[in-house]
């Protein structure tokens, strides 16, 4: 229990100095109950953010949930991650160690190419998988123009509203990029500026080159070994 | 006895959360699918136990898989609810301030109404009285459409009521915030948005509950005051004149 500082006017400074030594460390002072409460709040917060696949910034976690419990931050994060894994089969993963950005990834083994998600999501994920495959098969990086040329073959056009995906340019260039499934970088010395697409950190964590190659092989009715260099790269990447 | 969570439980929970609301037979199929996928012992009649296991682990997080009955067809539905919510916080991150205000006002209209429905006209008239940001009728119509798509409201013949999902998720909130006005079904004691009422003593019942309670009775009588039940009881044959 914190001691009350006796206000006796002048001459209390010695009292204050003396008291500092006997105040327990911040972490110990937080009761288990208070910490548990924070862990629950954090789990809820992460689940809500994750529902929309918005990457979560550490700054937001500190401001909205942790607040005055800053000193117990790593303890709270650790427990929240453990709870997410044990109860939901989700894992908290830092995708940007410099800017401290997190996502939740699905820990559960995914049954053959199937994703248990809402219908609207299933189709978007289908399109995403096709894009990720294209990028991988083309050597992990493709020009913006090449990607759209490829999507033309699937009757998906950047300028035209798609019956299922709506504004496809927005979906690919904004939504998938914001969700960290894709990464887009400017190609230097191009005028007008051109962009290239690569796999984003969430794609790296949620799927694998091996899965993607198997998908392509299945679609084309060939053995994955047919693509020798992609095959060796995919098998090397199994961590 | 708190059984262990297995991947089957986690998979089931993830699916329930992403569905928003899951109908009873879908939940049963999902139960089977999860057990088979994760090679966990499956018994077709053990869904409740399966869910209890998950709930015992959700409890410290103030969350729960809750079963609710649809007011339309009486079928069971499951949703993951947040018990610690004091407001419509589940929706808070999906909608703007003015959209949330429109929803709350719509909910007011629905709960205060006789039959649990609010007409589209009445709701749209609220749109330009919003305190947060006035909404044009066209915009409000669009917002209502989104609420229906997201299963917070359901629409029938230009009238809106609360979706089963909304009722399951917000029952606590509604019962505490609309304490004096919100009706409870006399049979199942859950919140009743749409209900039939006894003209004599004023108690209310869900339509599916009415159907079940009066099945096979030719002279339906109020369970509370024993007066003749004057409302049309669907699916129940009556003797005597019918208007």
Short mmCIF file of C-alpha atoms in Angstrom, two decimals:
data_model
loop_
_atom_site.label_atom_id
_atom_site.label_comp_id
_atom_site.label_asym_id
_atom_site.label_seq_id
_atom_site.Cartn_x
_atom_site.Cartn_y
_atom_site.Cartn_z
CA UNK A 1 0.00 0.00 0.00
CA UNK A 2 1.39 3.42 -0.87
CA UNK A 3 2.21 5.55 2.12
CA UNK A 4 0.51 8.87 2.52
CA UNK A 5 2.94 11.70 2.30
CA UNK A 6 2.56 13.72 5.44
CA UNK A 7 2.35 17.34 4.48
CA UNK A 8 4.04 19.17 7.23
CA UNK A 9 5.03 22.15 5.19
CA UNK A 10 8.71 22.89 5.23
CA UNK A 11 11.10 20.14 6.06
CA UNK A 12 9.31 17.17 4.43
CA UNK A 13 11.84 16.61 1.68
CA UNK A 14 13.73 14.08 3.79
CA UNK A 15 10.50 12.17 4.35
CA UNK A 16 9.84 12.00 0.60
CA UNK A 17 13.34 10.75 -0.11
CA UNK A 18 13.00 8.07 2.50
CA UNK A 19 9.64 6.89 1.15
CA UNK A 20 10.91 6.22 -2.35
CA UNK A 21 12.86 3.18 -1.24
CA UNK A 22 9.90 1.43 0.28
CA UNK A 23 7.42 1.82 -2.63
CA UNK A 24 7.20 -1.54 -4.44
CA UNK A 25 7.98 -1.71 -8.18
CA UNK A 26 5.16 -0.74 -10.49
CA UNK A 27 4.63 -4.24 -11.86
CA UNK A 28 4.25 -5.80 -8.44
CA UNK A 29 1.84 -3.09 -7.41
CA UNK A 30 -0.55 -4.10 -10.20
CA UNK A 31 -2.78 -6.81 -8.87
CA UNK A 32 -3.36 -9.96 -10.86
CA UNK A 33 -6.96 -8.92 -11.27
CA UNK A 34 -6.04 -5.60 -12.82
CA UNK A 35 -3.59 -7.23 -15.19
CA UNK A 36 -6.14 -9.86 -16.20
CA UNK A 37 -8.60 -7.10 -16.95
CA UNK A 38 -6.07 -5.41 -19.23
CA UNK A 39 -5.27 -8.70 -20.94
CA UNK A 40 -8.98 -9.26 -21.65
CA UNK A 41 -9.35 -5.76 -23.04
CA UNK A 42 -6.31 -6.20 -25.24
CA UNK A 43 -7.55 -9.53 -26.59
CA UNK A 44 -10.90 -7.93 -27.50
CA UNK A 45 -9.16 -4.96 -29.09
CA UNK A 46 -6.91 -7.18 -31.20
CA UNK A 47 -9.81 -9.38 -32.29
CA UNK A 48 -11.83 -6.40 -33.44
CA UNK A 49 -8.92 -4.90 -35.38
CA UNK A 50 -8.08 -8.26 -36.86
CA UNK A 51 -11.62 -8.80 -38.07
CA UNK A 52 -10.93 -6.13 -40.64
CA UNK A 53 -7.33 -7.25 -41.13
CA UNK A 54 -6.06 -3.85 -40.06
CA UNK A 55 -2.48 -4.10 -38.83
CA UNK A 56 -2.24 -2.93 -35.25
CA UNK A 57 0.25 -0.31 -34.16
CA UNK A 58 1.91 -0.52 -30.80
CA UNK A 59 1.14 3.15 -30.30
CA UNK A 60 -2.58 2.41 -30.58
CA UNK A 61 -2.33 -0.44 -28.11
CA UNK A 62 -0.55 1.81 -25.62
CA UNK A 63 -2.98 4.67 -26.06
CA UNK A 64 -6.25 2.76 -26.07
CA UNK A 65 -5.65 -0.21 -23.81
CA UNK A 66 -2.43 -0.19 -21.83
CA UNK A 67 -2.57 3.49 -20.79
CA UNK A 68 -1.13 3.87 -17.30
CA UNK A 69 0.02 0.24 -17.22
CA UNK A 70 2.91 0.99 -19.58
CA UNK A 71 5.39 -0.66 -17.27
CA UNK A 72 3.52 -3.96 -17.54
CA UNK A 73 3.27 -3.72 -21.33
CA UNK A 74 5.36 -6.73 -22.26
CA UNK A 75 3.69 -8.89 -19.63
CA UNK A 76 0.24 -7.94 -20.89
CA UNK A 77 1.20 -8.52 -24.53
CA UNK A 78 2.70 -11.88 -23.68
CA UNK A 79 -0.41 -13.04 -21.85
CA UNK A 80 -2.72 -11.74 -24.56
CA UNK A 81 -0.77 -13.70 -27.18
CA UNK A 82 -0.96 -16.83 -25.07
CA UNK A 83 -4.72 -16.42 -24.63
CA UNK A 84 -5.19 -15.84 -28.34
CA UNK A 85 -3.31 -19.02 -29.12
CA UNK A 86 -4.97 -21.19 -26.51
CA UNK A 87 -8.54 -20.04 -27.00
CA UNK A 88 -8.76 -18.79 -30.57
CA UNK A 89 -5.92 -20.49 -32.40
CA UNK A 90 -4.57 -17.08 -33.43
CA UNK A 91 -1.10 -15.70 -32.96
CA UNK A 92 0.14 -12.15 -32.48
CA UNK A 93 3.01 -11.52 -34.85
CA UNK A 94 5.14 -8.43 -35.26
CA UNK A 95 5.55 -7.73 -38.95
CA UNK A 96 7.48 -4.50 -38.59
CA UNK A 97 10.07 -4.52 -35.83
CA UNK A 98 11.06 -0.92 -36.43
CA UNK A 99 7.62 0.68 -36.41
CA UNK A 100 6.16 -1.99 -34.10
CA UNK A 101 3.21 -3.16 -36.13
CA UNK A 102 1.36 -6.39 -35.37
CA UNK A 103 -1.07 -8.69 -37.11
CA UNK A 104 -2.96 -11.76 -35.97
CA UNK A 105 -2.34 -14.86 -37.98
CA UNK A 106 -4.26 -18.09 -38.00
CA UNK A 107 -2.39 -20.82 -36.17
CA UNK A 108 -4.73 -23.60 -37.14
CA UNK A 109 -3.56 -25.99 -39.82
CA UNK A 110 -5.51 -25.05 -42.90
CA UNK A 111 -7.32 -27.93 -44.54
CA UNK A 112 -6.55 -28.36 -48.27
CA UNK A 113 -6.96 -24.91 -49.80
CA UNK A 114 -10.07 -24.23 -47.74
CA UNK A 115 -10.66 -21.13 -45.71
CA UNK A 116 -13.57 -20.90 -43.31
CA UNK A 117 -14.60 -17.38 -44.00
CA UNK A 118 -17.62 -15.43 -45.11
CA UNK A 119 -18.55 -15.70 -48.75
CA UNK A 120 -17.42 -12.22 -49.67
CA UNK A 121 -14.06 -13.00 -48.11
CA UNK A 122 -13.68 -16.36 -49.82
CA UNK A 123 -13.82 -14.76 -53.25
CA UNK A 124 -11.41 -11.99 -52.33
CA UNK A 125 -9.03 -14.57 -50.93
CA UNK A 126 -9.36 -16.51 -54.18
CA UNK A 127 -8.34 -13.47 -56.17
CA UNK A 128 -5.51 -12.77 -53.76
CA UNK A 129 -4.21 -16.32 -54.07
CA UNK A 130 -4.17 -16.00 -57.82
CA UNK A 131 -2.23 -12.74 -57.58
CA UNK A 132 0.26 -14.16 -55.07
CA UNK A 133 0.79 -17.16 -57.33
CA UNK A 134 1.43 -14.96 -60.32
CA UNK A 135 3.94 -12.88 -58.40
CA UNK A 136 5.78 -15.95 -57.09
CA UNK A 137 5.88 -17.72 -60.44
CA UNK A 138 7.25 -14.58 -62.06
CA UNK A 139 10.17 -14.40 -59.69
CA UNK A 140 8.67 -12.70 -56.60
CA UNK A 141 8.17 -9.30 -58.16
CA UNK A 142 5.96 -8.05 -60.97
CA UNK A 143 5.34 -4.68 -62.54
CA UNK A 144 1.96 -3.08 -61.97
CA UNK A 145 1.27 -3.19 -65.70
CA UNK A 146 2.16 -6.88 -65.95
CA UNK A 147 -0.19 -7.74 -63.09
CA UNK A 148 -3.12 -5.97 -64.71
CA UNK A 149 -2.36 -7.58 -68.06
CA UNK A 150 -2.55 -10.93 -66.31
CA UNK A 151 -5.81 -10.05 -64.58
CA UNK A 152 -7.29 -9.05 -67.95
CA UNK A 153 -7.11 -12.75 -68.83
CA UNK A 154 -9.43 -13.38 -65.88
CA UNK A 155 -11.73 -10.63 -67.12
CA UNK A 156 -10.78 -8.39 -64.24
CA UNK A 157 -10.17 -4.84 -65.34
CA UNK A 158 -8.83 -1.93 -63.29
CA UNK A 159 -11.21 0.61 -64.73
CA UNK A 160 -14.37 -1.48 -64.68
CA UNK A 161 -16.65 -2.34 -61.75
CA UNK A 162 -16.51 -6.08 -61.17
CA UNK A 163 -19.71 -7.87 -60.22
CA UNK A 164 -18.07 -9.57 -57.25
CA UNK A 165 -15.05 -7.45 -56.36
CA UNK A 166 -16.39 -4.01 -57.18
CA UNK A 167 -13.57 -1.52 -57.65
CA UNK A 168 -10.76 -3.99 -58.31
CA UNK A 169 -8.03 -1.39 -58.57
CA UNK A 170 -8.95 -0.21 -55.08
CA UNK A 171 -9.08 -3.78 -53.79
CA UNK A 172 -5.66 -4.68 -55.12
CA UNK A 173 -3.76 -1.42 -54.83
CA UNK A 174 -5.29 -0.24 -51.55
CA UNK A 175 -7.08 -2.91 -49.54
CA UNK A 176 -4.66 -5.80 -50.10
CA UNK A 177 -1.74 -3.45 -49.56
CA UNK A 178 -3.23 -1.97 -46.37
CA UNK A 179 -3.86 -5.46 -45.05
CA UNK A 180 -0.21 -6.25 -45.75
CA UNK A 181 -0.99 -9.05 -48.17
CA UNK A 182 0.76 -7.18 -50.96
CA UNK A 183 3.55 -4.66 -50.97
CA UNK A 184 3.96 -2.06 -53.62
CA UNK A 185 7.12 -0.09 -54.25
CA UNK A 186 8.00 2.50 -56.83
CA UNK A 187 10.46 1.45 -59.49
CA UNK A 188 13.23 4.07 -59.46
CA UNK A 189 14.01 6.16 -62.50
CA UNK A 190 10.72 5.47 -64.23
CA UNK A 191 8.77 8.28 -65.79
CA UNK A 192 5.79 8.18 -65.52
CA UNK A 193 6.47 6.39 -62.19
CA UNK A 194 5.85 2.67 -62.32
CA UNK A 195 5.23 0.35 -59.41
CA UNK A 196 6.04 -3.22 -58.63
CA UNK A 197 4.10 -5.71 -56.53
CA UNK A 198 5.55 -8.24 -54.13
CA UNK A 199 4.24 -10.42 -51.37
CA UNK A 200 3.47 -8.48 -48.21
CA UNK A 201 4.44 -9.62 -44.70
CA UNK A 202 0.97 -11.00 -43.94
CA UNK A 203 1.08 -13.17 -47.05
CA UNK A 204 4.50 -14.42 -45.99
CA UNK A 205 3.09 -15.44 -42.62
CA UNK A 206 -0.32 -16.79 -43.61
CA UNK A 207 0.66 -18.87 -46.59
CA UNK A 208 3.83 -20.31 -48.06
CA UNK A 209 5.55 -20.54 -51.40
CA UNK A 210 5.06 -24.27 -51.20
CA UNK A 211 1.27 -23.95 -50.77
CA UNK A 212 1.11 -21.48 -53.61
CA UNK A 213 3.15 -23.67 -55.95
CA UNK A 214 0.93 -26.64 -55.11
CA UNK A 215 -2.09 -24.50 -55.96
CA UNK A 216 -0.64 -23.55 -59.34
CA UNK A 217 0.29 -27.17 -60.03
CA UNK A 218 -3.22 -28.29 -59.16
CA UNK A 219 -4.77 -25.64 -61.43
CA UNK A 220 -2.60 -26.65 -64.34
CA UNK A 221 -2.76 -30.37 -63.73
CA UNK A 222 1.00 -30.68 -63.50
CA UNK A 223 3.48 -31.85 -60.93
CA UNK A 224 5.01 -28.99 -58.89
CA UNK A 225 8.47 -30.21 -59.88
CA UNK A 226 7.61 -29.07 -63.42
CA UNK A 227 8.75 -25.60 -62.37
CA UNK A 228 12.24 -26.49 -61.25
CA UNK A 229 13.47 -23.17 -59.91
CA UNK A 230 10.22 -22.29 -58.14
CA UNK A 231 10.10 -25.80 -56.70
CA UNK A 232 13.57 -25.55 -55.20
CA UNK A 233 12.86 -22.06 -53.88
CA UNK A 234 9.56 -23.21 -52.34
CA UNK A 235 11.15 -26.12 -50.59
CA UNK A 236 14.03 -24.08 -49.33
CA UNK A 237 11.64 -21.63 -47.73
CA UNK A 238 9.97 -24.15 -45.42
CA UNK A 239 10.75 -22.84 -41.96
CA UNK B 1 -15.17 -30.04 -15.43
CA UNK B 2 -13.39 -27.72 -17.83
CA UNK B 3 -12.34 -29.80 -20.77
CA UNK B 4 -9.34 -28.84 -22.85
CA UNK B 5 -9.64 -26.67 -25.93
CA UNK B 6 -8.62 -28.54 -29.05
CA UNK B 7 -8.02 -27.17 -32.52
CA UNK B 8 -11.55 -28.30 -33.37
CA UNK B 9 -12.91 -25.96 -30.70
CA UNK B 10 -10.72 -23.11 -31.93
CA UNK B 11 -11.72 -23.67 -35.53
CA UNK B 12 -15.39 -23.69 -34.56
CA UNK B 13 -14.96 -20.48 -32.58
CA UNK B 14 -13.13 -18.74 -35.43
CA UNK B 15 -15.88 -19.70 -37.86
CA UNK B 16 -18.61 -18.51 -35.52
CA UNK B 17 -16.84 -15.18 -35.10
CA UNK B 18 -16.40 -14.60 -38.79
CA UNK B 19 -19.98 -15.62 -39.58
CA UNK B 20 -21.46 -13.10 -37.15
CA UNK B 21 -24.46 -15.33 -36.66
CA UNK B 22 -24.76 -19.05 -37.39
CA UNK B 23 -27.99 -20.95 -37.79
CA UNK B 24 -28.52 -24.12 -35.73
CA UNK B 25 -28.19 -26.73 -38.48
CA UNK B 26 -25.15 -24.89 -39.90
CA UNK B 27 -23.61 -24.97 -36.44
CA UNK B 28 -24.14 -28.72 -36.26
CA UNK B 29 -22.48 -29.20 -39.65
CA UNK B 30 -19.65 -26.95 -38.56
CA UNK B 31 -19.20 -28.98 -35.37
CA UNK B 32 -18.87 -32.13 -37.41
CA UNK B 33 -16.53 -30.52 -39.91
CA UNK B 34 -14.23 -29.16 -37.21
CA UNK B 35 -14.03 -32.46 -35.36
CA UNK B 36 -13.28 -34.32 -38.56
CA UNK B 37 -10.69 -31.80 -39.76
CA UNK B 38 -8.81 -31.81 -36.47
CA UNK B 39 -9.39 -35.50 -35.76
CA UNK B 40 -11.19 -34.94 -32.50
CA UNK B 41 -13.83 -37.26 -31.10
CA UNK B 42 -17.21 -36.35 -32.56
CA UNK B 43 -20.66 -37.16 -31.23
CA UNK B 44 -23.52 -35.56 -33.11
CA UNK B 45 -25.57 -34.85 -30.01
CA UNK B 46 -22.73 -33.30 -28.04
CA UNK B 47 -22.79 -29.83 -29.58
CA UNK B 48 -23.87 -28.23 -26.31
CA UNK B 49 -20.98 -29.80 -24.41
CA UNK B 50 -18.61 -28.76 -27.18
CA UNK B 51 -19.83 -25.19 -26.87
CA UNK B 52 -19.67 -25.29 -23.06
CA UNK B 53 -16.00 -26.17 -23.25
CA UNK B 54 -15.36 -23.14 -25.42
CA UNK B 55 -17.46 -20.95 -23.15
CA UNK B 56 -15.55 -21.96 -20.05
CA UNK B 57 -12.42 -20.59 -21.73
CA UNK B 58 -14.18 -17.47 -23.01
CA UNK B 59 -15.58 -16.59 -19.62
CA UNK B 60 -12.46 -14.85 -18.24
CA UNK B 61 -12.55 -12.69 -21.38
CA UNK B 62 -16.17 -11.72 -20.76
CA UNK B 63 -17.19 -13.37 -24.00
CA UNK B 64 -19.66 -16.15 -24.66
CA UNK B 65 -21.17 -18.24 -27.42
CA UNK B 66 -24.81 -17.59 -26.94
CA UNK B 67 -27.82 -19.33 -28.40
CA UNK B 68 -30.83 -17.27 -29.40
CA UNK B 69 -34.12 -18.14 -31.01
CA UNK B 70 -35.21 -16.35 -34.16
CA UNK B 71 -38.42 -14.46 -33.58
CA UNK B 72 -39.54 -15.32 -37.10
CA UNK B 73 -39.18 -19.05 -37.37
CA UNK B 74 -38.21 -20.16 -33.89
CA UNK B 75 -34.95 -21.68 -35.09
CA UNK B 76 -31.87 -21.60 -32.92
CA UNK B 77 -28.97 -19.33 -33.87
CA UNK B 78 -25.54 -18.95 -32.34
CA UNK B 79 -23.43 -15.84 -31.95
CA UNK B 80 -20.30 -14.86 -30.04
CA UNK B 81 -21.22 -12.03 -27.70
CA UNK B 82 -19.24 -9.64 -25.60
CA UNK B 83 -20.68 -9.58 -22.11
CA UNK B 84 -18.70 -6.58 -20.95
CA UNK B 85 -20.20 -4.24 -23.48
CA UNK B 86 -22.14 -1.39 -22.09
CA UNK B 87 -22.89 0.18 -25.44
CA UNK B 88 -23.21 -0.79 -29.03
CA UNK B 89 -19.46 -1.13 -29.01
CA UNK B 90 -19.43 -4.17 -31.22
CA UNK B 91 -20.56 -1.92 -34.01
CA UNK B 92 -18.44 1.01 -32.96
CA UNK B 93 -15.49 0.20 -35.15
CA UNK B 94 -17.50 -0.52 -38.25
CA UNK B 95 -19.61 2.59 -38.52
CA UNK B 96 -19.28 6.34 -38.26
CA UNK B 97 -20.68 8.35 -35.36
CA UNK B 98 -23.71 9.48 -37.31
CA UNK B 99 -24.42 5.97 -38.56
CA UNK B 100 -24.31 4.70 -34.98
CA UNK B 101 -26.65 7.47 -33.91
CA UNK B 102 -29.08 6.53 -36.67
CA UNK B 103 -28.92 2.93 -35.51
CA UNK B 104 -29.61 3.82 -31.89
CA UNK B 105 -32.56 5.97 -32.88
CA UNK B 106 -33.88 3.19 -35.11
CA UNK B 107 -33.53 0.78 -32.23
CA UNK B 108 -35.54 3.21 -30.07
CA UNK B 109 -38.34 3.27 -32.63
CA UNK B 110 -38.39 -0.50 -32.93
CA UNK B 111 -38.41 -1.22 -29.22
CA UNK B 112 -41.02 1.41 -28.44
CA UNK B 113 -43.29 0.23 -31.21
CA UNK B 114 -46.33 -1.97 -30.76
CA UNK B 115 -45.31 -4.70 -33.14
CA UNK B 116 -41.49 -4.48 -33.03
CA UNK B 117 -41.22 -2.81 -36.44
CA UNK B 118 -40.28 0.68 -37.54
CA UNK B 119 -41.35 1.92 -40.93
CA UNK B 120 -38.77 3.06 -43.41
CA UNK B 121 -40.51 6.45 -43.57
CA UNK B 122 -40.22 7.01 -39.84
CA UNK B 123 -36.56 6.08 -39.82
CA UNK B 124 -35.71 8.29 -42.77
CA UNK B 125 -37.44 11.19 -41.07
CA UNK B 126 -34.96 10.82 -38.23
CA UNK B 127 -32.06 11.18 -40.61
CA UNK B 128 -32.07 14.94 -40.77
CA UNK B 129 -32.51 15.30 -37.03
CA UNK B 130 -29.28 13.63 -36.13
CA UNK B 131 -27.11 15.53 -33.70
CA UNK B 132 -23.79 14.22 -34.97
CA UNK B 133 -24.22 14.94 -38.64
CA UNK B 134 -27.44 15.34 -40.53
CA UNK B 135 -27.94 12.67 -43.15
CA UNK B 136 -29.79 12.98 -46.40
CA UNK B 137 -32.57 10.48 -46.99
CA UNK B 138 -30.66 8.82 -49.83
CA UNK B 139 -27.65 8.36 -47.58
CA UNK B 140 -29.77 7.02 -44.74
CA UNK B 141 -31.37 4.51 -47.10
CA UNK B 142 -27.92 3.27 -48.03
CA UNK B 143 -26.90 3.01 -44.37
CA UNK B 144 -30.02 0.99 -43.59
CA UNK B 145 -29.12 -1.34 -46.43
CA UNK B 146 -25.69 -1.90 -44.89
CA UNK B 147 -27.26 -2.59 -41.49
CA UNK B 148 -29.41 -5.24 -43.12
CA UNK B 149 -26.45 -6.77 -44.97
CA UNK B 150 -24.44 -6.86 -41.76
CA UNK B 151 -27.36 -8.47 -39.99
CA UNK B 152 -28.11 -5.82 -37.39
CA UNK B 153 -31.53 -5.13 -38.88
CA UNK B 154 -33.87 -7.18 -40.97
CA UNK B 155 -36.36 -5.77 -43.40
CA UNK B 156 -39.85 -6.91 -44.31
CA UNK B 157 -42.20 -4.98 -46.58
CA UNK B 158 -40.47 -1.66 -46.05
CA UNK B 159 -40.42 -2.10 -42.28
CA UNK B 160 -37.39 -2.78 -40.13
CA UNK B 161 -36.89 -4.84 -37.01
CA UNK B 162 -33.84 -6.08 -35.13
CA UNK B 163 -32.07 -9.08 -36.68
CA UNK B 164 -31.72 -12.21 -34.57
CA UNK B 165 -28.01 -11.50 -34.44
CA UNK B 166 -28.63 -8.07 -32.98
CA UNK B 167 -31.01 -9.46 -30.39
CA UNK B 168 -28.56 -12.14 -29.30
CA UNK B 169 -25.65 -9.73 -29.11
CA UNK B 170 -27.45 -6.82 -27.51
CA UNK B 171 -30.02 -8.48 -25.31
CA UNK B 172 -28.25 -7.41 -22.10
CA UNK B 173 -27.76 -3.90 -23.37
CA UNK B 174 -31.40 -3.59 -24.41
CA UNK B 175 -32.82 -5.07 -21.23
CA UNK B 176 -30.81 -2.72 -19.06
CA UNK B 177 -31.19 0.42 -21.17
CA UNK B 178 -34.85 -0.04 -22.04
CA UNK B 179 -35.80 -1.56 -18.73
CA UNK B 180 -39.33 -0.24 -18.57
CA UNK B 181 -40.25 -0.59 -22.21
CA UNK B 182 -38.56 -3.75 -23.43
CA UNK B 183 -40.88 -6.75 -23.37
CA UNK B 184 -39.97 -10.19 -22.17
CA UNK B 185 -41.68 -13.28 -23.47
CA UNK B 186 -43.91 -14.84 -20.86
CA UNK B 187 -42.99 -18.34 -22.02
CA UNK B 188 -39.22 -18.33 -22.56
CA UNK B 189 -38.41 -15.18 -20.59
CA UNK B 190 -36.07 -13.79 -23.23
CA UNK B 191 -36.25 -10.36 -24.77
CA UNK B 192 -39.16 -10.06 -27.21
CA UNK B 193 -38.95 -7.45 -29.91
CA UNK B 194 -41.81 -8.78 -32.02
CA UNK B 195 -44.54 -10.16 -29.85
CA UNK B 196 -48.19 -10.86 -29.47
CA UNK B 197 -49.90 -9.49 -26.42
CA UNK B 198 -52.81 -10.41 -24.24
CA UNK B 199 -55.45 -7.72 -24.47
CA UNK B 200 -56.56 -8.21 -20.90
CA UNK B 201 -53.43 -8.45 -18.81
CA UNK B 202 -50.82 -7.17 -21.25
CA UNK B 203 -48.26 -9.98 -21.15
CA UNK B 204 -46.38 -10.69 -24.38
CA UNK B 205 -45.10 -13.77 -26.14
CA UNK B 206 -42.86 -14.53 -29.11
CA UNK B 207 -44.72 -15.79 -32.17
CA UNK B 208 -42.84 -19.10 -32.24
CA UNK B 209 -43.50 -19.46 -28.51
CA UNK B 210 -47.19 -18.74 -29.12
CA UNK B 211 -47.26 -21.43 -31.79
CA UNK B 212 -45.63 -23.96 -29.53
CA UNK B 213 -47.67 -23.11 -26.48
CA UNK B 214 -51.03 -23.16 -28.18
CA UNK B 215 -50.38 -26.15 -30.40
CA UNK B 216 -53.36 -28.41 -30.52
CA UNK B 217 -55.49 -26.13 -28.36
CA UNK B 218 -58.77 -25.18 -29.91
CA UNK B 219 -59.45 -22.46 -27.38
CA UNK B 220 -56.21 -20.65 -26.69
CA UNK B 221 -56.18 -18.95 -23.31
CA UNK B 222 -53.69 -16.55 -21.79
CA UNK B 223 -51.31 -18.42 -19.47
CA UNK B 224 -51.36 -15.51 -17.05
CA UNK B 225 -54.97 -14.36 -16.72
CA UNK B 226 -56.76 -17.20 -18.52
CA UNK B 227 -58.72 -14.83 -20.76
CA UNK B 228 -59.35 -15.91 -24.31
CA UNK B 229 -56.26 -15.23 -26.44
CA UNK B 230 -57.59 -12.86 -29.02
CA UNK B 231 -54.64 -12.64 -31.42
CA UNK B 232 -54.36 -14.80 -34.49
CA UNK B 233 -52.34 -17.80 -33.51
CA UNK B 234 -50.66 -18.96 -36.70
CA UNK B 235 -50.79 -22.65 -37.37
CA UNK B 236 -53.33 -23.32 -34.68
CA UNK B 237 -56.82 -24.33 -35.68
CA UNK B 238 -59.60 -22.74 -33.76
CA UNK B 239 -63.21 -23.56 -33.23
CA UNK B 240 -65.81 -20.96 -33.83
CA UNK B 241 -65.64 -17.86 -35.98
CA UNK B 242 -62.43 -16.47 -37.37
CA UNK B 243 -62.18 -12.87 -38.52
#
